[in-house]
Coordinates of C-alpha atoms in Angstrom, one line a residue:
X357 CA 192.2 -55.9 153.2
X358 CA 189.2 -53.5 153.3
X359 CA 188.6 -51.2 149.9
X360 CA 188.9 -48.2 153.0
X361 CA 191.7 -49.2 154.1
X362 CA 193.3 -49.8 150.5
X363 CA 192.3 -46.2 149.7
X364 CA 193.8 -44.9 152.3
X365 CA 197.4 -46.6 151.3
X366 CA 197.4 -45.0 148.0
X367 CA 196.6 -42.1 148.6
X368 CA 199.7 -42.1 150.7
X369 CA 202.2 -43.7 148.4
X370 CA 201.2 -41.3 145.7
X371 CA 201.5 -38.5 148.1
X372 CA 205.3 -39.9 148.5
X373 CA 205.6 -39.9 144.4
X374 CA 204.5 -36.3 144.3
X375 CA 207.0 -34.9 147.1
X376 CA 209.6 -37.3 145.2
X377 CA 209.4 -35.7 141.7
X378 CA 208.8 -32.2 143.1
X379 CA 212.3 -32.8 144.6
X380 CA 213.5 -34.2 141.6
X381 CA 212.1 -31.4 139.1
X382 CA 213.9 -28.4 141.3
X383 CA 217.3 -30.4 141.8
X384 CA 219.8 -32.0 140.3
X385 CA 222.7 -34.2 142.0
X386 CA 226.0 -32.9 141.6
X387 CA 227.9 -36.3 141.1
X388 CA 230.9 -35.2 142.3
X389 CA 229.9 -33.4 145.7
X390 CA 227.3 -35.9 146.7
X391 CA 225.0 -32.7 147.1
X392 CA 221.8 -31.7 145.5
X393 CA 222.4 -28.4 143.2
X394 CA 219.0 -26.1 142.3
X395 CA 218.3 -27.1 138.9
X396 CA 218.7 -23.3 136.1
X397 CA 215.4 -22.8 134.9
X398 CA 215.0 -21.0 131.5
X399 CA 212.1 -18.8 129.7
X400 CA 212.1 -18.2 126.7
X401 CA 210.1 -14.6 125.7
X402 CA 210.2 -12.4 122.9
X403 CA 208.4 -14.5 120.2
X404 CA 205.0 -14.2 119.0
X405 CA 202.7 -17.1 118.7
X406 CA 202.1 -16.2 114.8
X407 CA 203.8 -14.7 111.8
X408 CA 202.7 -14.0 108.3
X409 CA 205.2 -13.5 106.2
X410 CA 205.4 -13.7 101.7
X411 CA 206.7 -17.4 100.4
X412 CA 209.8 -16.5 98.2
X413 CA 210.4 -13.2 99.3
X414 CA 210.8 -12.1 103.3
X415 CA 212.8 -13.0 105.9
X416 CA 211.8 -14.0 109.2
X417 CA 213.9 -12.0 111.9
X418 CA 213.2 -13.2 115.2
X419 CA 215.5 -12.0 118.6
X420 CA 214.0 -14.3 121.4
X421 CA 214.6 -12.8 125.6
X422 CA 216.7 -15.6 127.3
X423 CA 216.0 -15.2 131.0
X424 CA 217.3 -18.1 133.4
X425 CA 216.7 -18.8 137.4
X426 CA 220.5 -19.0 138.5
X427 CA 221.8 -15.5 138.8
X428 CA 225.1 -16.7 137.8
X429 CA 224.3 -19.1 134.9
X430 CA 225.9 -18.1 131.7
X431 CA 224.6 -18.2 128.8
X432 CA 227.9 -19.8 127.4
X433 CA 226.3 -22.8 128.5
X434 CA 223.2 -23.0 126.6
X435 CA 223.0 -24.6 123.1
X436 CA 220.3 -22.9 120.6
X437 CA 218.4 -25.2 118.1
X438 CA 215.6 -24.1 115.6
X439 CA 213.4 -26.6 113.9
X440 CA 211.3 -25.8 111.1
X441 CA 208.1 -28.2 111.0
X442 CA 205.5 -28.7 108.0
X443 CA 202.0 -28.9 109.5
X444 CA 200.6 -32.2 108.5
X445 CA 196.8 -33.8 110.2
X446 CA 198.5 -37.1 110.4
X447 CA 201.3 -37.8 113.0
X448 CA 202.7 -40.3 111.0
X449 CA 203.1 -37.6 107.9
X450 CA 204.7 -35.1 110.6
X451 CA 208.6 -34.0 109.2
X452 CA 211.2 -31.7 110.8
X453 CA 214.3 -30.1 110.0
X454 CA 217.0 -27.9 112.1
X455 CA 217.3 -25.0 110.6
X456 CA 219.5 -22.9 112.5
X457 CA 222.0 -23.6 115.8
X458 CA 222.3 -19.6 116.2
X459 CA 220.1 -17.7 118.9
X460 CA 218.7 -15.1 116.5
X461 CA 216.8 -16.4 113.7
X462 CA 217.1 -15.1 110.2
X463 CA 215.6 -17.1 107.8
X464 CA 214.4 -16.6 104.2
X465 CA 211.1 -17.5 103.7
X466 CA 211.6 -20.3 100.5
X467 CA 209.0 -22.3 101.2
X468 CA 205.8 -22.9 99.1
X469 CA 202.8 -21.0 100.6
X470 CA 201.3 -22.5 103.8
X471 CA 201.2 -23.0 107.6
X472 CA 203.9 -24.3 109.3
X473 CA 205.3 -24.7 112.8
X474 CA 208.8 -23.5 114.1
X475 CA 210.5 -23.8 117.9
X476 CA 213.2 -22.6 119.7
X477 CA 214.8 -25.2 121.6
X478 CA 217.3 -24.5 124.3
X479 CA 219.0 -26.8 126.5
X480 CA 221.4 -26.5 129.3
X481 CA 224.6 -27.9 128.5
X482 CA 225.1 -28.5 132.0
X483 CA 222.1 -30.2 133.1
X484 CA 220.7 -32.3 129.7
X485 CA 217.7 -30.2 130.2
X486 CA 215.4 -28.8 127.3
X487 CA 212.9 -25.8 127.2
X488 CA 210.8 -24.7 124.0
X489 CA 209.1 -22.3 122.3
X490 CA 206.6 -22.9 119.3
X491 CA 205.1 -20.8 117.1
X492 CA 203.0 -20.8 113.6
X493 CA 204.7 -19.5 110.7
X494 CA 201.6 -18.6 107.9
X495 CA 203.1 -18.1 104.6
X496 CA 201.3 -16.7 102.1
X497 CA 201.7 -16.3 98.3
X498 CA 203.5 -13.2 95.9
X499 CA 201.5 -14.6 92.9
X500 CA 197.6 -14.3 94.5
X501 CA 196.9 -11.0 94.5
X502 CA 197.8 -8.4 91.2
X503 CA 199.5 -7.7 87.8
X504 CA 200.7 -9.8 85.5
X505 CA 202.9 -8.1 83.4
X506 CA 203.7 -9.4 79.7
X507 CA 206.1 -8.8 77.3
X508 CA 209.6 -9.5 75.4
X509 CA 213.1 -8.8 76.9
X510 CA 215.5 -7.3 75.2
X511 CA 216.8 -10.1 73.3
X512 CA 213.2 -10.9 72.3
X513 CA 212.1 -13.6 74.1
X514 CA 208.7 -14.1 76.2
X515 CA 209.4 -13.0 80.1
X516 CA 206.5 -12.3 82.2
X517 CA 206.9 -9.7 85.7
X518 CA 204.2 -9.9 88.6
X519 CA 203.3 -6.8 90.4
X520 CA 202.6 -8.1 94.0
X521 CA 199.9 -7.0 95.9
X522 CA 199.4 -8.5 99.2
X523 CA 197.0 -7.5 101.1
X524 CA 197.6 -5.4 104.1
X525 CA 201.8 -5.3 102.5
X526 CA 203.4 -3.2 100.5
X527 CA 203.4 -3.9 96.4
X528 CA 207.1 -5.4 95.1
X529 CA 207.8 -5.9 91.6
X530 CA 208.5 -9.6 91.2
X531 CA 210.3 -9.4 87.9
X532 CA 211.3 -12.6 85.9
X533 CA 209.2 -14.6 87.3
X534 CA 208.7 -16.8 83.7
X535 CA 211.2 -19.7 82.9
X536 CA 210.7 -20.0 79.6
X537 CA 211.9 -23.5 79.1
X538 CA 211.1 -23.5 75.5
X539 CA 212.5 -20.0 74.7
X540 CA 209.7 -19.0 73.1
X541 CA 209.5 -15.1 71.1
X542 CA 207.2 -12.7 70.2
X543 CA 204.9 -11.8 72.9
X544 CA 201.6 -10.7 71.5
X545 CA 198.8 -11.2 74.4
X546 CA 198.8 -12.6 77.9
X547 CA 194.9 -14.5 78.4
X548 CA 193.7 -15.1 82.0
X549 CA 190.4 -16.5 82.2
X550 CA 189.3 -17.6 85.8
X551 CA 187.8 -20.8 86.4
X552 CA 185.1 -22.6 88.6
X553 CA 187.6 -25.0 89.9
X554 CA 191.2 -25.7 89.2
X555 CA 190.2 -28.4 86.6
X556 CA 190.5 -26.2 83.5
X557 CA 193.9 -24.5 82.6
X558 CA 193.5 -20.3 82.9
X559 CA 196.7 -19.0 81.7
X560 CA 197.5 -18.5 77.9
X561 CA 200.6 -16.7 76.8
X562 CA 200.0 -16.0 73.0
X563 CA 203.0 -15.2 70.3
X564 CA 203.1 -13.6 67.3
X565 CA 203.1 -17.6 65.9
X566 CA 201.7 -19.9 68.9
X567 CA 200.3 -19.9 72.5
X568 CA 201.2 -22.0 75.3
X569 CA 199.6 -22.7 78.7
X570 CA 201.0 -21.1 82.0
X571 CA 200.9 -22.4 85.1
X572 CA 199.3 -20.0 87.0
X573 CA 199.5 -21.6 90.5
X574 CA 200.1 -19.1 93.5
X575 CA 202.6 -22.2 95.1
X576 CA 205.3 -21.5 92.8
X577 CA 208.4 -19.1 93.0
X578 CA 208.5 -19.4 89.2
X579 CA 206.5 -20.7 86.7
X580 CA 206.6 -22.1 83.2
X581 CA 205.3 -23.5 80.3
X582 CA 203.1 -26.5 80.8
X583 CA 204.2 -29.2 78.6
X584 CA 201.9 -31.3 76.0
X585 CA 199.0 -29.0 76.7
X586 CA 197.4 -27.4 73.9
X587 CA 194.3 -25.8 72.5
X588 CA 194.6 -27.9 69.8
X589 CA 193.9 -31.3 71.6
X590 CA 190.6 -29.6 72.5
X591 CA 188.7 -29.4 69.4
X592 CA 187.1 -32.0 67.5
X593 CA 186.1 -30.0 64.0
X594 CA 185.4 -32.1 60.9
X595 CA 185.5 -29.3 58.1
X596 CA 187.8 -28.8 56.0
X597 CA 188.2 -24.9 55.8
X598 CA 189.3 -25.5 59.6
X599 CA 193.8 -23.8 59.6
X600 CA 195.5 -26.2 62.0
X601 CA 197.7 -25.4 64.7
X602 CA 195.1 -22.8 65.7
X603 CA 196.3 -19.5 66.8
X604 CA 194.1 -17.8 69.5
X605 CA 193.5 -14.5 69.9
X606 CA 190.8 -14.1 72.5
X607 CA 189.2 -16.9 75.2
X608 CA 185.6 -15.4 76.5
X609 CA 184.0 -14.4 78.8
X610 CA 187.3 -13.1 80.6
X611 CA 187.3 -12.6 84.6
X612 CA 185.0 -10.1 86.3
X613 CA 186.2 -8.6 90.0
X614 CA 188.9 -8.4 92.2
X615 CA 188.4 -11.7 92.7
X616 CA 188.7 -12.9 89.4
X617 CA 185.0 -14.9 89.1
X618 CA 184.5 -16.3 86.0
X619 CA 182.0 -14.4 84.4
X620 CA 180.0 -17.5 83.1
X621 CA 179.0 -18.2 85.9
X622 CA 177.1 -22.0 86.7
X623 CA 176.7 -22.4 83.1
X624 CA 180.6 -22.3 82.4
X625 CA 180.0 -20.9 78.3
X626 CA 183.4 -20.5 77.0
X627 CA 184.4 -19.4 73.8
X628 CA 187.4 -19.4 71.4
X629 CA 188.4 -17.5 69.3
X630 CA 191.0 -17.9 67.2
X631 CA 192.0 -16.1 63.8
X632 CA 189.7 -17.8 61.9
X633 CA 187.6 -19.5 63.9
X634 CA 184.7 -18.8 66.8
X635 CA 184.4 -22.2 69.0
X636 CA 182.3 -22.7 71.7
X637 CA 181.5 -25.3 74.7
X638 CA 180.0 -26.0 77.9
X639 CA 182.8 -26.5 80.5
X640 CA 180.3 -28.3 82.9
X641 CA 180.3 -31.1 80.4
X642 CA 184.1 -31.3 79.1
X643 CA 186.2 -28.8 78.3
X644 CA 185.6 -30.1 73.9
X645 CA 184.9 -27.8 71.0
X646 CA 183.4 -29.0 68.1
X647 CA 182.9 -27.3 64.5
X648 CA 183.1 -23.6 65.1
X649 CA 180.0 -21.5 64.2
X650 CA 181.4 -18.4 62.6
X651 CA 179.7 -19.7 59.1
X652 CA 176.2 -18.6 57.8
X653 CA 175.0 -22.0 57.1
X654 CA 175.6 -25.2 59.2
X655 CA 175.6 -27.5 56.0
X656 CA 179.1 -25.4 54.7
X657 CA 183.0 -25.2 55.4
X658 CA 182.7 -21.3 54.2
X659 CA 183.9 -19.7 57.4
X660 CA 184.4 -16.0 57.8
X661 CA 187.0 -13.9 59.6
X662 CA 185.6 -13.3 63.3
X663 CA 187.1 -9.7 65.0
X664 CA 188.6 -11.1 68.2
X665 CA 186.8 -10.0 70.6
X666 CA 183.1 -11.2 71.5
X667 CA 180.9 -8.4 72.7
X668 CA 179.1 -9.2 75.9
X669 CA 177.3 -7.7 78.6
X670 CA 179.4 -7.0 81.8
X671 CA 176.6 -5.8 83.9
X672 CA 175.1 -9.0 84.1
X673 CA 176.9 -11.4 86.5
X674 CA 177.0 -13.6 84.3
X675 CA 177.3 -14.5 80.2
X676 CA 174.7 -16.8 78.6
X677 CA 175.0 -15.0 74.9
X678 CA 177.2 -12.7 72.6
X679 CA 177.6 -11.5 69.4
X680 CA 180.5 -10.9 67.1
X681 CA 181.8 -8.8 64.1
X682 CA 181.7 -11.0 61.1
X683 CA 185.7 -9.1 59.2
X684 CA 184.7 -11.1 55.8
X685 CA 181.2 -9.9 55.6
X686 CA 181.7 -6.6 57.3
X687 CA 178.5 -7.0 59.9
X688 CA 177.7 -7.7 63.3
X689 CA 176.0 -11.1 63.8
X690 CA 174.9 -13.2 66.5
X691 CA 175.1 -17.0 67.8
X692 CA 172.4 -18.8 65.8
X693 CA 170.5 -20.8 68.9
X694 CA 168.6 -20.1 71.8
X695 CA 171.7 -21.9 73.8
X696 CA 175.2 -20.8 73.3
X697 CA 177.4 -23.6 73.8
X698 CA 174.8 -25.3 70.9
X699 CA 174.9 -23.0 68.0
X700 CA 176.2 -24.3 65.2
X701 CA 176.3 -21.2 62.9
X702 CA 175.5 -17.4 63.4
X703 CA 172.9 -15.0 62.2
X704 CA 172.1 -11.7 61.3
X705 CA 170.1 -9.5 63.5
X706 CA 166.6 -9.9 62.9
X707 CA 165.9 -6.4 61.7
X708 CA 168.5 -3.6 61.0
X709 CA 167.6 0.1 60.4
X710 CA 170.0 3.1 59.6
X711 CA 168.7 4.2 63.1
X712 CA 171.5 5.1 64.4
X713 CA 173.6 2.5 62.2
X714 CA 173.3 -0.3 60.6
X715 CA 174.5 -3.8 61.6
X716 CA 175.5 -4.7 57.9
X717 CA 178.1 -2.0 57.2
X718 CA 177.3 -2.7 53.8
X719 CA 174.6 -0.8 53.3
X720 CA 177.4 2.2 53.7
X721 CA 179.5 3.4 50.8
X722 CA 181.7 3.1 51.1
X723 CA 181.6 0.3 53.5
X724 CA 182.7 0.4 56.5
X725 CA 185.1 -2.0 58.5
X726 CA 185.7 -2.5 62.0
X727 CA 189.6 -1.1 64.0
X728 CA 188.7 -1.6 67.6
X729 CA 186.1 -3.2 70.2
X730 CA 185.5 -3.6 73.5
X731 CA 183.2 -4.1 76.4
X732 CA 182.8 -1.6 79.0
X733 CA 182.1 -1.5 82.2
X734 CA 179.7 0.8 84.7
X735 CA 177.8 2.1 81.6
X736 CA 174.9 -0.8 82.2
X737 CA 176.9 -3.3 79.8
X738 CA 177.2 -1.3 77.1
X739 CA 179.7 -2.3 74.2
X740 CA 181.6 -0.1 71.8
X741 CA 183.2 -0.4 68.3
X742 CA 185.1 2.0 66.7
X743 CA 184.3 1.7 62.3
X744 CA 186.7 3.5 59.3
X745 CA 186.4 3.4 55.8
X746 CA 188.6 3.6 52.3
X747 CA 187.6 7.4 52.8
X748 CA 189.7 7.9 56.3
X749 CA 186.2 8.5 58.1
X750 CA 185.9 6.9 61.8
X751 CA 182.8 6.3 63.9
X752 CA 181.9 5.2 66.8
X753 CA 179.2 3.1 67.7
X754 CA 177.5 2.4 70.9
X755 CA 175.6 -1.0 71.6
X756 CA 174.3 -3.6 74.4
X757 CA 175.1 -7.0 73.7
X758 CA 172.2 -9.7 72.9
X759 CA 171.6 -11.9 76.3
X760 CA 169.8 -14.3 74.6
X761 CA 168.7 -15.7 70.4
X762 CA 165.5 -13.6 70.9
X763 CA 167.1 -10.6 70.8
X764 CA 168.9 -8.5 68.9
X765 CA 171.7 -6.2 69.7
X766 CA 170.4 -2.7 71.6
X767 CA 171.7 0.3 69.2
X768 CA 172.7 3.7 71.4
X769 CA 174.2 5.7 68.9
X770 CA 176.3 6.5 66.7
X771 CA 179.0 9.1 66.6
X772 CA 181.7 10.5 64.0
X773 CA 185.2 11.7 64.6
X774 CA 186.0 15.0 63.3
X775 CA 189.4 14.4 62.0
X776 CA 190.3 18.0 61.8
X777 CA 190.3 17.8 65.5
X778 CA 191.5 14.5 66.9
X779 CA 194.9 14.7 66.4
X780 CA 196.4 12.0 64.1
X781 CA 193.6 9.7 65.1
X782 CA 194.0 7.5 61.9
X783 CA 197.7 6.9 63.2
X784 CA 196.7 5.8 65.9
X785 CA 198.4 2.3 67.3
X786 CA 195.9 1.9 70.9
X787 CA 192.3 2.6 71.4
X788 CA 190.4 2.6 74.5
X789 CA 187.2 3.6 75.2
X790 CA 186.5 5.6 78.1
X791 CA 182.6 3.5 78.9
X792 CA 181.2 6.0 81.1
X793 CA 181.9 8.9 79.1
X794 CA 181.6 9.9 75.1
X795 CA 185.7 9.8 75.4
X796 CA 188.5 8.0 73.5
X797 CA 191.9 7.1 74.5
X798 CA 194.4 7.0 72.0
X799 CA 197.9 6.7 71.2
X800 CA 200.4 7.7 68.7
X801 CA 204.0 6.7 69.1
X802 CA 205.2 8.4 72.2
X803 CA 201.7 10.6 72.7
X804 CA 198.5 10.0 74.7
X805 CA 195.5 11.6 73.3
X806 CA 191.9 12.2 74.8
X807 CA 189.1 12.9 72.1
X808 CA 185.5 13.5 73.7
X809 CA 183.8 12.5 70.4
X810 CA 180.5 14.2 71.8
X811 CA 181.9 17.6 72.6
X812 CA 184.6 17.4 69.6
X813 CA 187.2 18.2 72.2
X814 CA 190.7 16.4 71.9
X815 CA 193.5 17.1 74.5
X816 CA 197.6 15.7 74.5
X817 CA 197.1 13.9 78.2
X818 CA 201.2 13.3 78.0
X819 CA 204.1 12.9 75.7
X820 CA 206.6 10.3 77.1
X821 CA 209.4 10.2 74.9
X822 CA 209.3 6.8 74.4
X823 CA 207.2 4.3 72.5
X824 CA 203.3 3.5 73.9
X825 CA 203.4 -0.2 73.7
X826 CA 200.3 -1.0 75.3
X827 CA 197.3 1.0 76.3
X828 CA 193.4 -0.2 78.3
X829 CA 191.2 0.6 80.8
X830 CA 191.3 -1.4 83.7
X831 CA 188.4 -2.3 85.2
X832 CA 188.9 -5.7 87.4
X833 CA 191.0 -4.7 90.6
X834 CA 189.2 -2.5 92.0
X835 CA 185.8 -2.8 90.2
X836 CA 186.4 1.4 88.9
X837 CA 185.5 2.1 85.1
X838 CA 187.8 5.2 85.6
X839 CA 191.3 3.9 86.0
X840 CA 193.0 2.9 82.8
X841 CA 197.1 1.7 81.9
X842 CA 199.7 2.5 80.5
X843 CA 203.1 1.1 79.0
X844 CA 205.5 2.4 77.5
X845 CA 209.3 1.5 76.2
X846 CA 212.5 2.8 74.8
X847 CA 215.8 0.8 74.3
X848 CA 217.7 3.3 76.9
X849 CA 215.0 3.1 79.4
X850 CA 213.4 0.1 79.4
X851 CA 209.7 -0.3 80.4
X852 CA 207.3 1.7 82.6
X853 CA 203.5 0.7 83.8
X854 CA 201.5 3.6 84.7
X855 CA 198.1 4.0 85.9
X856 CA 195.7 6.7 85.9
X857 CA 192.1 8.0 86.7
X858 CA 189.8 9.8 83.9
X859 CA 187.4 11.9 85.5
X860 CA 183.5 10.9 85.0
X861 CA 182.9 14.7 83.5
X862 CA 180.7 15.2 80.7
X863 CA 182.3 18.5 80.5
X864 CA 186.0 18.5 80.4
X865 CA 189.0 16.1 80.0
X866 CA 190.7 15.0 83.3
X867 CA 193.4 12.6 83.4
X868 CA 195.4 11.8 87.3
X869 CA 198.0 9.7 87.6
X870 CA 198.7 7.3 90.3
X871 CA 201.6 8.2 91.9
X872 CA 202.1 4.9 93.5
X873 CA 201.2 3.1 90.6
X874 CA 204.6 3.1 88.5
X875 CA 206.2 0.2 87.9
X876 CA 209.9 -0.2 85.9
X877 CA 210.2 -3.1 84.3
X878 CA 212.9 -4.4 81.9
X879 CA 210.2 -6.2 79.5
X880 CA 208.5 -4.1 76.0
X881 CA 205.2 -4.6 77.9
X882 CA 202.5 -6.0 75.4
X883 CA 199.5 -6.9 78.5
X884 CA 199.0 -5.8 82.1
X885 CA 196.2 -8.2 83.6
X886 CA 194.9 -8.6 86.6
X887 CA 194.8 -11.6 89.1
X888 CA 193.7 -12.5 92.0
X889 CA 193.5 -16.5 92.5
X890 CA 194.5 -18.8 95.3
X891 CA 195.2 -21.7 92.7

């Protein structure tokens, strides 16, 4: 046979295929009349091609439009089959499971964050025949985006709340969100540090007697206490003078941003502080401490008393140096080498003038000691530390942290507090200073105090009626060095989160509050701290 010729006779018999199936797709045989019946043809409408919806929390609610070809076709005769699919890049890894038989869909969202697949299947009863309708289901996290919020219950153990922030979705309160496996008590700071990667642990919640790593991962409804991990197995310290179990009170540099980037940047500097010791390491290496360096001499096991906080420059983006407050000695010293993560011991500053304080408080009589410190934030990285002595006399002082050994600490100036005028200032049990102005926040008991130590002006911002438990300006969510928090408690009412603006005037005292931003809570909140973290 000629190739024409067999062309020819293929094209024909698939011509006859064509005209067959066409027949067979728009009919059926009804068995029992010997005659062909149109087949009922159904489209499904009504469902979007995407959802995105909050793991843990929301409901999917979908009513699909049922419309079928045979006027008379009920819908008595159609069966209704949902199938939830996990999205997987191998075929082989591919799972389903039928998650509803009804032809609305309501279904609660408890599923760890990520994209999935879900379909309506119908099929006529009648005819064995099945239409379909897929769709992607994007399920994001509750725990990625806002506050944590720390503190004891009533009966006084640890619980942790999450104020949710999605974006583009309204804020929820996510309370109870710790498990607490190990029923621990005494909630006394909540440490979130940001990371490079997910290979170094971020989430310390610290008691009045221990602390004890969080998981922290946005997959979880819940989370708990992460078992045989400890600070302890990180440091490798030969002296003597070292307290085993170590008790931390600070891990630096903290998180910088809405997004929560670890302010060390490339060189991944961390520092420990615990209460009576200053470690520090290079996480690009190992996360391992060695001896820590708050002594005078590295040949000794004489350690002082480090203040637990290490002051630090937050304009820069990020922290290759800081100095400390030296509680034994009374004075402000720095790392003693050129590279952080190597010192070994710290110094004094090179040179020290009364001009407009000294760093050895000391040279004061009577000598001074230091009750708060911070870092602040839009004020070009300047620091602040607020001093008292046996005499009842406070000051402030204004500083920029060293960014490298060469240097010493940048003296702004120094300021007294006229007790006469700030209201029960030595009472006080919360300080924060207000970095952009010459103002102090305070508290005492139930009452929030302003005191613009420049102008000598102190106003009562609000008396709540119940306890001030915690009190700090926030800078990280929204990168402002205006808003600050506040939480307060009372055994009737339980605990309220509150956040405000100060206004950047040199001339007056001008507190707002957010109206949005109140939060009840049933926890005697100890630390508010922001996150926002995919892991």
């Amino acid at each position: 046979i000629k190739n024409g010729k067999m062309k020819k006779i293929n094209l024909y018999t698939m011509l006859l295929i064509a005209l067959w199936l066409g027949s067979f797709l728009s009919c059926v045989e009804d068995k029992g009349n010997n005659v062909l019946s149109e087949i009922n043809e159904i489209k499904i409408s009504g469902i979007e091609d995407r959802y995105d919806l909050t793991s843990y929390l929301e409901t999917l609610n979908i009513k699909p439009e049922i419309e079928c070809t045979l006027k008379d076709f009920s819908e008595d005769n159609l069966e209704y089959s949902w199938f939830f699919c996990r999205d997987s890049a191998s075929t082989s890894n591919h799972s389903h499971e039928k998650i509803s038989t009804e032809r609305d869909l309501s279904y609660k969202v408890d599923v760890p964050p990520g994209t999935y697949t879900i379909y309506l299947q119908v099929t006529d009863k009648l005819s064995g025949l099945k239409f379909e309708k897929a769709f992607k289901l994007y399920a994001s996290s509750r725990f990625v985006r806002g506050f944590y919020l720390y503190g004891d219950k009533a009966d006084g153990t640890v619980g942790l709340d999450f104020v949710s922030m999605p974006v583009g979705k309204d804020t929820m309160l996510m309370k109870d969100i710790f498990i607490n496996s190990l029923q621990v008590k005494g909630a006394k700071d909540l440490i979130f540090t940001g990371h490079y990667n997910n290979g170094y642990n971020a989430l310390w919640a610290v008691t009045h007697d221990s602390q004890y790593a969080i998981e922290y991962s946005a997959q979880l409804e819940k989370v708990d206490i992460i078992p045989d991990k400890n600070i302890d197995d990180h440091i490798y310290t030969t002296l003597s003078s070292v307290q085993r179990p170590f008790h931390l009170t600070n891990i630096s540099p903290g998180t910088y941003g809405p997004m929560c980037v670890s302010l060390s940047g490339e060189a991944r500097s961390r520092l420990i502080i615990t209460e009576n010791e200053i470690f520090v390491g290079n996480l690009s290496l190992s996360e391992a401490y060695s001896n820590p360096i708050n002594r005078d001499n590295a040949n000794t096991d004489q350690l002082f008393k480090p203040y637990p906080v290490a002051f630090y420059s937050a304009a820069a983006s990020t922290v290759s140096y800081a100095c400390f407050f030296d509680m034994t000695n009374r004075c402000f010293k720095k790392p003693g080498h050129r590279v952080l993560s190597s010192a070994t011991k710290c110094d004094k500053p090179s040179y020290d003038s009364e001009s407009p304080f000294y760093f050895d408080q000391n040279k004061y009589t009577p000598v001074r000691q230091i009750v708060h410190g911070e870092n602040g934030y839009g004020n070009n990285g300047r620091s602040c530390a607020l001093m008292n002595d046996s005499d009842g006399n406070y000051f402030v002082y204004a500083f920029t942290a060293p960014t490298d050994y060469s240097s010493d600490p940048i003296k702004h100036y120094a300021k007294s507090i006229d007790m006469s005028v700030a209201i029960d200032f030595a009472r006080a049990d919360y300080y924060a200073f207000f970095s952009m102005q010459s103002i102090i926040l305070y508290s005492v008991d139930s009452k929030l105090y302003a005191y613009d130590y420049n102008r000598n002006d102190c106003k009562l911002i609000e008396d709540f009626g119940a306890q001030i438990t915690y009190l700090a300006m926030e800078h990280q969510s929204t990168l402002s060095p205006t808003n600050f928090v506040v939480a307060t408690y009372s055994d009737s009412g339980g605990g309220v989160v509150r956040k405000y603006s100060i206004a950047d005037d040199m001339n007056t005292i001008k507190v707002t509050p957010h109206e949005k931003d109140v939060w009840e809570t049933d926890l005697k909140v100890v630390k508010v701290l922001w996150k926002y973290s995919t892991y």
